[in-house]
Amino acid sequence: MLSHMCGSGGGEGPTPSTEEGMNTSLHTTTTTMATQTDTHSQNHSEMNELPPPRMISQRAHQTLAFPTFSSNYTKMIQANLYDKLTNPKGIINLAQAVNRLMEEEVLARLNMADALTLTAKHQYYSDTNGIPELRTAIAKLLTRHHKPQNSINPDNLIVMNGITACLDALSHTLCDPDDVVITPTPVYGRIYTNFHDRSAATVIPLVCSQEDDFALNVKDLEKLIEKTESEGRCVRACVLLHPHNPLGHIYSTAQLRSIMEICAQHEVHVIIDEIYAFSIYNKEIKFNSVLGFESLPDPQRTHVLWGFSKDFSIPGFRLGVIHSLNPWVLSCVTTLSHYHSCPQVIQHAAATIINDEEWCDGFYLPTNQERLAKAHHKICQRLQEMEIAVCKGQGGLYVWANLQAYLQPCTEEREMALFMALVDGGVCILPGKKLYCVNPGWFRIIFAVPDEELEEGLSRIEVVLYVWKKNIESDSS
């Protein structure tokens, strides 16, 4: 459901003093940012178009031909990142899904003597699929909170260096080249690259649109599977983000079961990415992990992912985990873990903080949920004041915001031009085009940042939109 429905866009806008100097800058934004983008693309293109004969493989060509959007802009933003004291005119990054609300608390716990302490055993080789200490700790954590009928077995868990590595390994394990993977869109952009880059699988969108509040229609999934199979193509997997990124939706238990039943009928694997499982800001919602289901339509083709990056604010640790009951999948992914292993000392530190139930369950998780709820309320309130609609969500670190009132015409090209104007105005949010949204004008905005930074970022958005609208009105008069 959409809340804070959009009006004319922007209300009265900021005071004239806040827009001083912005008009000239925003008139030249598209040219400036386009030049930067073209320069990057040109350098990238030069590497791809004229490689020396037999220099790189066809697989390498395939990878280079499919760059991710974030790689084009991350370096530019990081080189001029906002800091209240040292770089107050830098770019505020509300595009990258990182939780910074518990930064100090997590750092303090990790710096205690029992966590990040290097011992002799950390100097040597260990199980590449995750040290027993960490796999046991994760199994206990997920059992405590998701309450499955039987305790989760550590032997059904494979630890890798992040969810991206987990998806890449599952793609290799499940998909042959040109096999089809279906995922509802809009969706986190790397779902496409994670399955395509090295395994050469084809990701096909199950399009969800704003006309239906971006809701997933289970019957549409069945029709898409049947249509794809009727064309002689193999549908190998369906990927669900639960909670969803960027929508923040949590699938109902009935929805999840219907999806899994349809996939079971067609022998399609279901991969459920639950990386935001403990980042639920709606306190009235209890997260319904697939790991807590009493039964599954096809246990051998159901695989659940989780990781530390979002829920525990440590993306730099690069820790993701695959849960599977399929012995062949586990065996293959274990072999692949040789290429995706994590340092022992990092695994020990992660195990330590989740084994500390007093800190983890008694303090960290509820405090994090409270801070997420507070930040979510604040961003929704501020956007409502700007007459900007947001998609009603329950979990994650972001809101899905509708800026279509500022796009005339409402096209992907205008969406990207507005993105460029926002970056030029000192704030970066993620355009829906890069999340495979069928409706131009939607943006994902991260709210899990320090309060002062969120307020400054939203103020910059307000100023840019106000001046942007004035420029449109001026151009049309």
PDB file of N, CA and C in Angstrom, residues 136-148 150-153 278 291:
ATOM      1  N   THR A 136      27.999 -23.209  14.251  1.00  0.00           N
ATOM      2  CA  THR A 136      27.191 -23.569  15.429  1.00  0.00           C
ATOM      3  C   THR A 136      26.511 -22.339  16.015  1.00  0.00           C
ATOM      4  N   ALA A 137      27.236 -21.225  16.074  1.00  0.00           N
ATOM      5  CA  ALA A 137      26.671 -19.988  16.629  1.00  0.00           C
ATOM      6  C   ALA A 137      25.524 -19.476  15.764  1.00  0.00           C
ATOM      7  N   ILE A 138      25.687 -19.526  14.442  1.00  0.00           N
ATOM      8  CA  ILE A 138      24.618 -19.084  13.539  1.00  0.00           C
ATOM      9  C   ILE A 138      23.404 -19.997  13.675  1.00  0.00           C
ATOM     10  N   ALA A 139      23.638 -21.303  13.753  1.00  0.00           N
ATOM     11  CA  ALA A 139      22.536 -22.258  13.900  1.00  0.00           C
ATOM     12  C   ALA A 139      21.739 -21.959  15.171  1.00  0.00           C
ATOM     13  N   LYS A 140      22.437 -21.654  16.262  1.00  0.00           N
ATOM     14  CA  LYS A 140      21.762 -21.339  17.524  1.00  0.00           C
ATOM     15  C   LYS A 140      20.989 -20.026  17.421  1.00  0.00           C
ATOM     16  N   LEU A 141      21.584 -19.012  16.801  1.00  0.00           N
ATOM     17  CA  LEU A 141      20.921 -17.712  16.637  1.00  0.00           C
ATOM     18  C   LEU A 141      19.625 -17.858  15.845  1.00  0.00           C
ATOM     19  N   LEU A 142      19.718 -18.526  14.700  1.00  0.00           N
ATOM     20  CA  LEU A 142      18.542 -18.677  13.842  1.00  0.00           C
ATOM     21  C   LEU A 142      17.484 -19.573  14.491  1.00  0.00           C
ATOM     22  N   THR A 143      17.920 -20.546  15.252  1.00  0.00           N
ATOM     23  CA  THR A 143      16.971 -21.408  15.966  1.00  0.00           C
ATOM     24  C   THR A 143      16.259 -20.621  17.061  1.00  0.00           C
ATOM     25  N   ARG A 144      17.021 -19.802  17.792  1.00  0.00           N
ATOM     26  CA  ARG A 144      16.419 -19.001  18.875  1.00  0.00           C
ATOM     27  C   ARG A 144      15.326 -18.087  18.355  1.00  0.00           C
ATOM     28  N   HIS A 145      15.565 -17.463  17.208  1.00  0.00           N
ATOM     29  CA  HIS A 145      14.668 -16.413  16.755  1.00  0.00           C
ATOM     30  C   HIS A 145      13.606 -16.883  15.756  1.00  0.00           C
ATOM     31  N   HIS A 146      13.921 -17.862  14.938  1.00  0.00           N
ATOM     32  CA  HIS A 146      12.946 -18.325  13.943  1.00  0.00           C
ATOM     33  C   HIS A 146      12.140 -19.520  14.421  1.00  0.00           C
ATOM     34  N   LYS A 147      12.597 -20.152  15.509  1.00  0.00           N
ATOM     35  CA  LYS A 147      11.864 -21.217  16.189  1.00  0.00           C
ATOM     36  C   LYS A 147      11.377 -22.327  15.250  1.00  0.00           C
ATOM     37  N   PRO A 148      12.287 -22.960  14.523  1.00  0.00           N
ATOM     38  CA  PRO A 148      11.887 -24.106  13.685  1.00  0.00           C
ATOM     39  C   PRO A 148      11.475 -25.281  14.553  1.00  0.00           C
ATOM     40  N   ASN A 150      12.504 -28.305  14.416  1.00  0.00           N
ATOM     41  CA  ASN A 150      13.742 -28.948  14.849  1.00  0.00           C
ATOM     42  C   ASN A 150      14.873 -27.935  14.781  1.00  0.00           C
ATOM     43  N   SER A 151      15.789 -28.000  15.729  1.00  0.00           N
ATOM     44  CA  SER A 151      16.912 -27.057  15.744  1.00  0.00           C
ATOM     45  C   SER A 151      17.686 -27.125  14.435  1.00  0.00           C
ATOM     46  N   ILE A 152      18.152 -25.977  13.988  1.00  0.00           N
ATOM     47  CA  ILE A 152      18.928 -25.913  12.749  1.00  0.00           C
ATOM     48  C   ILE A 152      20.263 -26.616  12.947  1.00  0.00           C
ATOM     49  N   ASN A 153      20.605 -27.433  11.992  1.00  0.00           N
ATOM     50  CA  ASN A 153      21.831 -28.228  12.059  1.00  0.00           C
ATOM     51  C   ASN A 153      22.981 -27.442  11.426  1.00  0.00           C
ATOM     52  N   PHE A 278      16.537  -9.464  10.659  1.00  0.00           N
ATOM     53  CA  PHE A 278      16.488  -8.847  11.981  1.00  0.00           C
ATOM     54  C   PHE A 278      16.404  -7.325  11.899  1.00  0.00           C
ATOM     55  N   LEU A 291      12.827 -20.549   7.446  1.00  0.00           N
ATOM     56  CA  LEU A 291      13.474 -21.531   8.323  1.00  0.00           C
ATOM     57  C   LEU A 291      12.554 -21.977   9.455  1.00  0.00           C
TER      58      LEU A 291
END
